[in-house]
XYZ file of C-alpha atoms in Angstrom:
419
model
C 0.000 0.000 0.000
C 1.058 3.202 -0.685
C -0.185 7.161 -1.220
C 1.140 8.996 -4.508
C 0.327 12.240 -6.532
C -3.520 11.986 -3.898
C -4.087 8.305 -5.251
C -4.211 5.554 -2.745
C -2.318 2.354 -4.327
C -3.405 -1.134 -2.972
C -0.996 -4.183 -4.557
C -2.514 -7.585 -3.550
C -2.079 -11.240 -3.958
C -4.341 -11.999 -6.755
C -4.898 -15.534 -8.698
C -6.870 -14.505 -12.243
C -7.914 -17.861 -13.205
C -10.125 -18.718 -9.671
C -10.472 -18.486 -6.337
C -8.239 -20.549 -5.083
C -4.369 -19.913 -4.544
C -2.056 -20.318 -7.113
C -0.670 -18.143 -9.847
C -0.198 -15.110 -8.054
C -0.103 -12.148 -9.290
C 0.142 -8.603 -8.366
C -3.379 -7.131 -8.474
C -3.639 -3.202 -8.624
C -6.528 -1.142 -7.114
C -7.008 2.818 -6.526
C -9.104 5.248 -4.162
C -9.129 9.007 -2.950
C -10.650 7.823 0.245
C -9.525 4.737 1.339
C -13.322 3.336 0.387
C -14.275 3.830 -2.651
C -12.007 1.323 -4.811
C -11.716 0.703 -8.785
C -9.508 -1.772 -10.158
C -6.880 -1.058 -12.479
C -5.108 -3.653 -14.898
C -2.690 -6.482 -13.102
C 0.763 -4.681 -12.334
C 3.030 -7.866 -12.585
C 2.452 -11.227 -13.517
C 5.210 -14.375 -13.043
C 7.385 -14.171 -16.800
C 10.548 -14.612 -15.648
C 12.633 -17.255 -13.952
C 13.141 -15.389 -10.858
C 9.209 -14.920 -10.269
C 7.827 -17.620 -12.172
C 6.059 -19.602 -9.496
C 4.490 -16.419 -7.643
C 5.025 -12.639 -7.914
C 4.517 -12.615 -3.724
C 4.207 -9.852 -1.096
C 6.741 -7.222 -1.496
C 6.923 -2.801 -0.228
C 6.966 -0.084 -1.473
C 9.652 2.843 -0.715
C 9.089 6.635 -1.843
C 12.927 7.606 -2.124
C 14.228 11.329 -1.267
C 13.976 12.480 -4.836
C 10.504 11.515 -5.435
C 11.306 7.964 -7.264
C 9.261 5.106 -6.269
C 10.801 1.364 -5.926
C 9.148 -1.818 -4.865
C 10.779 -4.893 -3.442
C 8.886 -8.394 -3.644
C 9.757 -11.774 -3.581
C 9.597 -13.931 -6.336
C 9.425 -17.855 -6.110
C 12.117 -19.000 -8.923
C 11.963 -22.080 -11.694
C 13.242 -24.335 -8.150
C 11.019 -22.420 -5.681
C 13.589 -20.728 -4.071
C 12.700 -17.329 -2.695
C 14.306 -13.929 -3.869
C 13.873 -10.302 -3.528
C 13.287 -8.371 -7.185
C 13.216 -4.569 -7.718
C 10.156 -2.884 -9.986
C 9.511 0.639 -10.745
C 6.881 2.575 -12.395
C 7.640 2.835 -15.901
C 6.071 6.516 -15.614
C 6.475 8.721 -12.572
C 3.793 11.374 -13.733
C 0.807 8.857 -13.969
C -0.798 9.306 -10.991
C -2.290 5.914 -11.556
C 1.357 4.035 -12.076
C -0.641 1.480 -14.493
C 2.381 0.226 -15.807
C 5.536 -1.519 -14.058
C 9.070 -2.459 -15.042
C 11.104 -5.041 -13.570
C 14.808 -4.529 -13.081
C 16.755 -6.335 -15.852
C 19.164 -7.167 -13.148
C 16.536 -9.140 -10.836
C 16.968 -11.286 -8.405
C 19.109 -8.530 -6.634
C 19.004 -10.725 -3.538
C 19.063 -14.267 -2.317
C 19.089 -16.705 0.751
C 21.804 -16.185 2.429
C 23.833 -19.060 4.039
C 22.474 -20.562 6.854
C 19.185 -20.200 5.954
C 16.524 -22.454 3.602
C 15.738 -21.485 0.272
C 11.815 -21.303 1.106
C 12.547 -19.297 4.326
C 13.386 -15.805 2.838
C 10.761 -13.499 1.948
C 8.529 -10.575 2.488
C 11.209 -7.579 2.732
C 9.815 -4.057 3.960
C 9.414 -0.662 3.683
C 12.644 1.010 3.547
C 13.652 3.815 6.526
C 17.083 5.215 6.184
C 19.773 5.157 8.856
C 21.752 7.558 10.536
C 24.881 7.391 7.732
C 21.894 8.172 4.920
C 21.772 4.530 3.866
C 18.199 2.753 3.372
C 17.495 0.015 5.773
C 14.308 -2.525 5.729
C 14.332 -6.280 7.241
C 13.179 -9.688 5.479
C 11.542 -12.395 7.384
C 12.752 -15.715 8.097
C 13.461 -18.532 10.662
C 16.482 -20.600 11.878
C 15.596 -24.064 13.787
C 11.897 -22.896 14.463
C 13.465 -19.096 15.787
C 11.709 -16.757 13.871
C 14.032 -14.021 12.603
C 13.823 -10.511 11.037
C 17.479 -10.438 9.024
C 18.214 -6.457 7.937
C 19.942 -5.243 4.680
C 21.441 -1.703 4.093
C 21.358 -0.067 0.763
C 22.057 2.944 -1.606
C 20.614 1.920 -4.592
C 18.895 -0.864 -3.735
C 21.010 -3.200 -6.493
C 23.745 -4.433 -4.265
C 23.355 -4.787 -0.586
C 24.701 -5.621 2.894
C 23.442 -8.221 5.657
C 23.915 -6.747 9.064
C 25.290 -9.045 11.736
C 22.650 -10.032 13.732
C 19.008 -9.515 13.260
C 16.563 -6.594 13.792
C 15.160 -9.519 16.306
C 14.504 -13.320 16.745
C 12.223 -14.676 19.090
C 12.715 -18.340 19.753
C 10.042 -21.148 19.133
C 7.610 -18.446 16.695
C 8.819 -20.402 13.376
C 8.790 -18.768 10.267
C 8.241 -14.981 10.485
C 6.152 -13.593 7.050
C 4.949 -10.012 6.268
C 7.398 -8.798 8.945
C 6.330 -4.830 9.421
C 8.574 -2.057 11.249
C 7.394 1.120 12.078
C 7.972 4.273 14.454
C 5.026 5.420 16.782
C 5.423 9.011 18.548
C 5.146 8.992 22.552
C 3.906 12.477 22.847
C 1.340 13.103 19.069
C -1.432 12.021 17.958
C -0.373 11.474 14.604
C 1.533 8.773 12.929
C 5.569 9.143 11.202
C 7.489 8.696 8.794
C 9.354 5.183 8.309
C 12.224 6.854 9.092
C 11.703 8.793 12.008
C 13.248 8.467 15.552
C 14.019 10.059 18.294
C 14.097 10.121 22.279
C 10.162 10.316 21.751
C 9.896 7.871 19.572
C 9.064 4.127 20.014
C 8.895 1.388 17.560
C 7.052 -1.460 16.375
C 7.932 -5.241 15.100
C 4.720 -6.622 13.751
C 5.043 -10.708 11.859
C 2.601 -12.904 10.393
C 3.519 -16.008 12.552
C 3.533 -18.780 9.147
C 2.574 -21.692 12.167
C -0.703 -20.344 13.630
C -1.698 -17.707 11.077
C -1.951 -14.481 13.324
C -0.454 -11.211 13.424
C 1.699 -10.484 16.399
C 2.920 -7.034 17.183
C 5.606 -5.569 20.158
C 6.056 -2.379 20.843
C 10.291 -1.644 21.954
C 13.147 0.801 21.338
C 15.032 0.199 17.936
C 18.725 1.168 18.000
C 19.331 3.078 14.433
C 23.365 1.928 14.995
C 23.397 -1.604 15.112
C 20.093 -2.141 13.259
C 18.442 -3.835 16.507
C 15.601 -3.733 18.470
C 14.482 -4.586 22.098
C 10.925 -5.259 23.277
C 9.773 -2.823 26.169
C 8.208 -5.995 28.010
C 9.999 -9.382 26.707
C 6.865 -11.480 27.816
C 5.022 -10.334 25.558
C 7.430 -10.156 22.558
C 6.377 -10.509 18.669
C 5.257 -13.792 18.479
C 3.748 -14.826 22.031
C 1.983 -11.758 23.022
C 0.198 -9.104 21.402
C -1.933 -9.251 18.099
C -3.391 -7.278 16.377
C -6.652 -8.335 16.200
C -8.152 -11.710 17.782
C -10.397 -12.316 15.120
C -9.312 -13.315 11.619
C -6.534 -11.064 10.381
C -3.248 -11.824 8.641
C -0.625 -10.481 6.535
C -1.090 -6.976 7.385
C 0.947 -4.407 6.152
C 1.207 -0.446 7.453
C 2.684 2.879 5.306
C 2.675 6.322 6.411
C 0.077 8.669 4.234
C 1.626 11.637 4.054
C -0.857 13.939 2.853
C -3.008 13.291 6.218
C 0.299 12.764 8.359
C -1.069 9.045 9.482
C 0.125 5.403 10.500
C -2.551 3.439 8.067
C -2.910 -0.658 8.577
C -4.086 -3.431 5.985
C -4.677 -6.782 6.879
C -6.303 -9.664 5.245
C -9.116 -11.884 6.066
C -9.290 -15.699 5.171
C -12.623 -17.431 3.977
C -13.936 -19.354 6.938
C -16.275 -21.635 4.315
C -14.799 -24.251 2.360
C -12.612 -24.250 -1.004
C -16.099 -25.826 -3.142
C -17.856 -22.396 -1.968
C -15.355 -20.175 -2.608
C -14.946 -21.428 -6.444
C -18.649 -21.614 -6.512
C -18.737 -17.579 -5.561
C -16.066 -17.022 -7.574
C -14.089 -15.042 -4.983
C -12.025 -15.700 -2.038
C -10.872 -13.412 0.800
C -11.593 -10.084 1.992
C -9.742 -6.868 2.585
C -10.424 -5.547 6.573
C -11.238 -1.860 6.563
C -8.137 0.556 7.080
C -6.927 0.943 10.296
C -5.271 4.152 11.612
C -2.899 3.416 14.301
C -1.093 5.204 17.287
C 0.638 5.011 20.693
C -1.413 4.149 23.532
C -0.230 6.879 26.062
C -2.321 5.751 28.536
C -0.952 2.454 28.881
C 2.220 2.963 27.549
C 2.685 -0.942 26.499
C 0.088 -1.257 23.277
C -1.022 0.116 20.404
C -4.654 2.275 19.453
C -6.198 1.313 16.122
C -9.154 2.942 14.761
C -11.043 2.625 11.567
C -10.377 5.597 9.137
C -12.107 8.600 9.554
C -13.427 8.146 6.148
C -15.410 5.222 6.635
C -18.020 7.828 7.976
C -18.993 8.326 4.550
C -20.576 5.065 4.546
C -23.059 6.157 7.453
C -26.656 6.457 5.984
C -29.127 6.090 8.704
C -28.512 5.905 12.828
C -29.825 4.577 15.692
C -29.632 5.863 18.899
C -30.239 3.762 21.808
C -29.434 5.492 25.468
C -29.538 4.265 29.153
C -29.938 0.897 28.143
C -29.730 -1.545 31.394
C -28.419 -4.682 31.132
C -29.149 -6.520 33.890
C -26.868 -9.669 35.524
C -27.074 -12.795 33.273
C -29.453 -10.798 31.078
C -29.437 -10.592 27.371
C -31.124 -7.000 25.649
C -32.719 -7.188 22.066
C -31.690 -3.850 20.451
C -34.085 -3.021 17.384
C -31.079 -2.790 14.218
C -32.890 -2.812 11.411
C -31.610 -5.452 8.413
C -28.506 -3.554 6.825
C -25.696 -5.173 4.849
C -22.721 -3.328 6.912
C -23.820 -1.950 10.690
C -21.257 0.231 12.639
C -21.500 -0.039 16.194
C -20.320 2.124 18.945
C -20.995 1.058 22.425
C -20.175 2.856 25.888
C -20.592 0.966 28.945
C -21.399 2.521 32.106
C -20.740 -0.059 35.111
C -22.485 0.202 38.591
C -20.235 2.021 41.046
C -21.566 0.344 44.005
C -20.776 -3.079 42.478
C -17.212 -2.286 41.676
C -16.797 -1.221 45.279
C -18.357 -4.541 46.831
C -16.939 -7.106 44.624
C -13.861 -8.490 46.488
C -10.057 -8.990 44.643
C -8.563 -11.901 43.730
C -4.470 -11.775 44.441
C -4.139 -14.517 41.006
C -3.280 -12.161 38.591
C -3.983 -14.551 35.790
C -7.264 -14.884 36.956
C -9.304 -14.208 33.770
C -8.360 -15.056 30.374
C -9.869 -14.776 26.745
C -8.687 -17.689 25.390
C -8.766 -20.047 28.751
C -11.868 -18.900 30.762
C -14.859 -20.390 29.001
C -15.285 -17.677 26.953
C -18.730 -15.934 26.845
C -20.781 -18.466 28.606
C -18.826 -18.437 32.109
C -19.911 -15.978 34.707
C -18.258 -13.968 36.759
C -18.579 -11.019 39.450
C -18.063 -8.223 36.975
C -18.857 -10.082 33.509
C -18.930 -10.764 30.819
C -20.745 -7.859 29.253
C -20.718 -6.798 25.728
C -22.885 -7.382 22.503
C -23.940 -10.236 20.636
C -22.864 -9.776 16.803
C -24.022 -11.574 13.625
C -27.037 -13.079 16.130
C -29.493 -15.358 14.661
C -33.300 -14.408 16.169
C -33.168 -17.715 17.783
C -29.678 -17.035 19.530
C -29.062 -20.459 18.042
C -26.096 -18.838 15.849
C -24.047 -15.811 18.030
C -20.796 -14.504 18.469
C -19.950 -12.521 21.593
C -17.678 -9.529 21.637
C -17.256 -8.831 25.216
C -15.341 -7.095 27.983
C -14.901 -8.954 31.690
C -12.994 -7.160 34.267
C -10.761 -8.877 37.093
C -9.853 -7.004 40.196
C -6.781 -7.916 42.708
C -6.660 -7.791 46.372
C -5.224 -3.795 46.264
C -8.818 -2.826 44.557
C -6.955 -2.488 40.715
C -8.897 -3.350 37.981
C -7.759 -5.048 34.389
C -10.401 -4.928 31.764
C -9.896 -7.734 29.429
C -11.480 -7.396 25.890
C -12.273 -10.925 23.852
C -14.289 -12.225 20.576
C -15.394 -15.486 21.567
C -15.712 -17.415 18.045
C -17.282 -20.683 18.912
């Protein structure tokens, strides 16, 4: 994804001839608000050895004097996986319909020590402090997923850093690996290549064994090319996500015509392979994403849907001081609608916060180990029932429960409980 001359650019995985994966391609699709789309012809198809079993994810880096460059991987003739350079073949259409690949591709390959189908994915590009361009490429040694980083000046012969950007034992193969600066003290999102004593950064990766997205948020040392997660318990891989539903591959870039962090990520068919082919599509595109620092917290990340998607907002429906009583479950009158945006507050009785005694377990609640939605407790769960069948017999609960310890803290715990 990318913004240029107002246009947003979206480059996808794309099979022309069905829904099922295979011949990918590079499909191409434009907007002015992040919600309107209109496809535009395929950007790059697989017609040359170094690509020919999959044009596959790649970045795109807006260079200093304007020039735009993409990096993707490209499965060869023997399936091994290497990093190609494209360009627009014309900077003044706005559109960039047409793409050239560099007569000099692959410009990179496995290097040793690690398997030829274990190298792919490379970044955005941020440039270090000696004004060379930096971005990282995913792998994994012995299960230990890895981020390796490569400096740059033209982006035709490069350098492997010692090290990593980071590795996180036991995570396996690390794919889509995204990097990106977050400010401490604005609102708004930066540059890939900011940084700064009020700066923080994040390693986000596709974890290739469980299919999730898995972020950190840590302190990235422009020097050595490194990083170090704030809280290493909750490093990339066996902590955070992004999103606890279905959401993969993501990718983030920095629009900078609205000075914003924006976030893509993919979501997988939950039906069968004999539907898809029968609907002719597969997969769906999640809504853009802004994201920033959570000050408040200081250890996670705020997304929130674009401001744009307002312009989808036809009718509303205002419900207020709506009790929901213990164990009780509320009809709210939404009429039939093909897309519904919801926005919920929820008020909680003082008097029971104050009553209900703590618990000294500090791991006393938990989304993905405490029945989910069905098992009660002193103060929840609460929250809505989404895609709800009239009968309740089909229902998935997005809810909140909140835990309290013996010093009277709370810890609200937020959860999608998909069975």
């Amino acid at each position: 994804p990318l913004i240029y001359k107002g246009w947003y650019h979206f480059f996808y995985q794309y099979n022309p001839y069905g829904a099922v994966w295979g011949n990918i391609v590079w499909g191409h699709a434009v907007s002015k608000d992040l919600i309107h789309w209109r496809h535009l012809p395929i950007a790059m198809v697989p017609d040359n050895w170094y690509d020919i079993n999959g044009v596959w994810t790649g970045s795109a880096t807006i260079l200093e004097d304007g020039q735009l460059i993409m990096l993707y991987t490209g499965s060869t003739n023997e399936s091994v996986q290497v990093q190609n350079l494209a360009y627009p073949s014309d900077l003044s259409d706005p559109l960039l319909v047409d793409w050239v690949k560099y007569p000099g591709n692959p410009v990179l390959g496995p290097p040793p020590g690690i398997a030829p189908q274990d190298f792919r994915d490379p970044t955005t590009a941020w440039l270090t402090p000696e004004g060379k361009w930096r971005f990282t490429i995913g792998s994994q040694i012995n299960k230990t997923g890895i981020s390796l980083v490569y400096d740059t000046k033209d982006f035709k012969t490069f350098e492997l850093l010692n090290g990593a950007l980071h590795r996180v034992a036991g995570t396996g193969m690390w794919e889509c690996v995204d990097f990106y600066p977050v400010s401490k003290v604005v609102e708004n999102g930066l540059d890939t290549s900011d940084n700064g004593p009020e700066v923080k950064h994040i390693v986000k990766t596709s974890l290739d064994d469980d299919r999730n997205d898995y972020y950190a948020i840590g302190t990235y040392d422009g020097e050595s090319g490194s990083w170090i997660p704030d809280d290493p318990t909750i490093d990339v891989g066996i902590g955070l996500r992004y999103d606890y539903g279905y959401f993969y591959a993501s990718k983030s870039f920095y629009d900078q015509e609205k000075k914003r962090r924006v976030l893509w990520g993919w979501i997988k068919e939950t039906d069968n392979e004999k539907t898809d082919i029968q609907k002719g599509w597969a997969s769906v595109q999640a809504i853009p994403r802004t994201i920033v620092f959570d000050k408040k917290t200081g250890s996670n990340i705020v997304q929130w849907p674009v401001e744009e998607i307002k312009r989808l907002r036809m009718n509303k429906n205002v419900f207020e001081k709506v009790e929901a009583k213990p164990g009780s479950i509320v009809y709210i009158d939404v009429p039939s609608a093909s897309q519904v945006d919801i926005v919920v507050e929820f008020e909680l009785d003082e008097e029971a916060l104050k009553s209900i005694n703590g618990t000294d377990d500090d791991e006393a609640y938990s989304c993905m180990t405490s029945g989910g939605a069905a098992e009660r407790g002193a103060l929840g769960p609460f929250g809505l029932l989404i895609h709800t069948h009239k009968s309740l017999t089909e229902q998935t609960p997005v809810y909140f429960y909140i835990s309290k310890d013996t010093q009277g803290n709370f810890k609200t715990f937020f959860c999608a409980d998909h069975s």
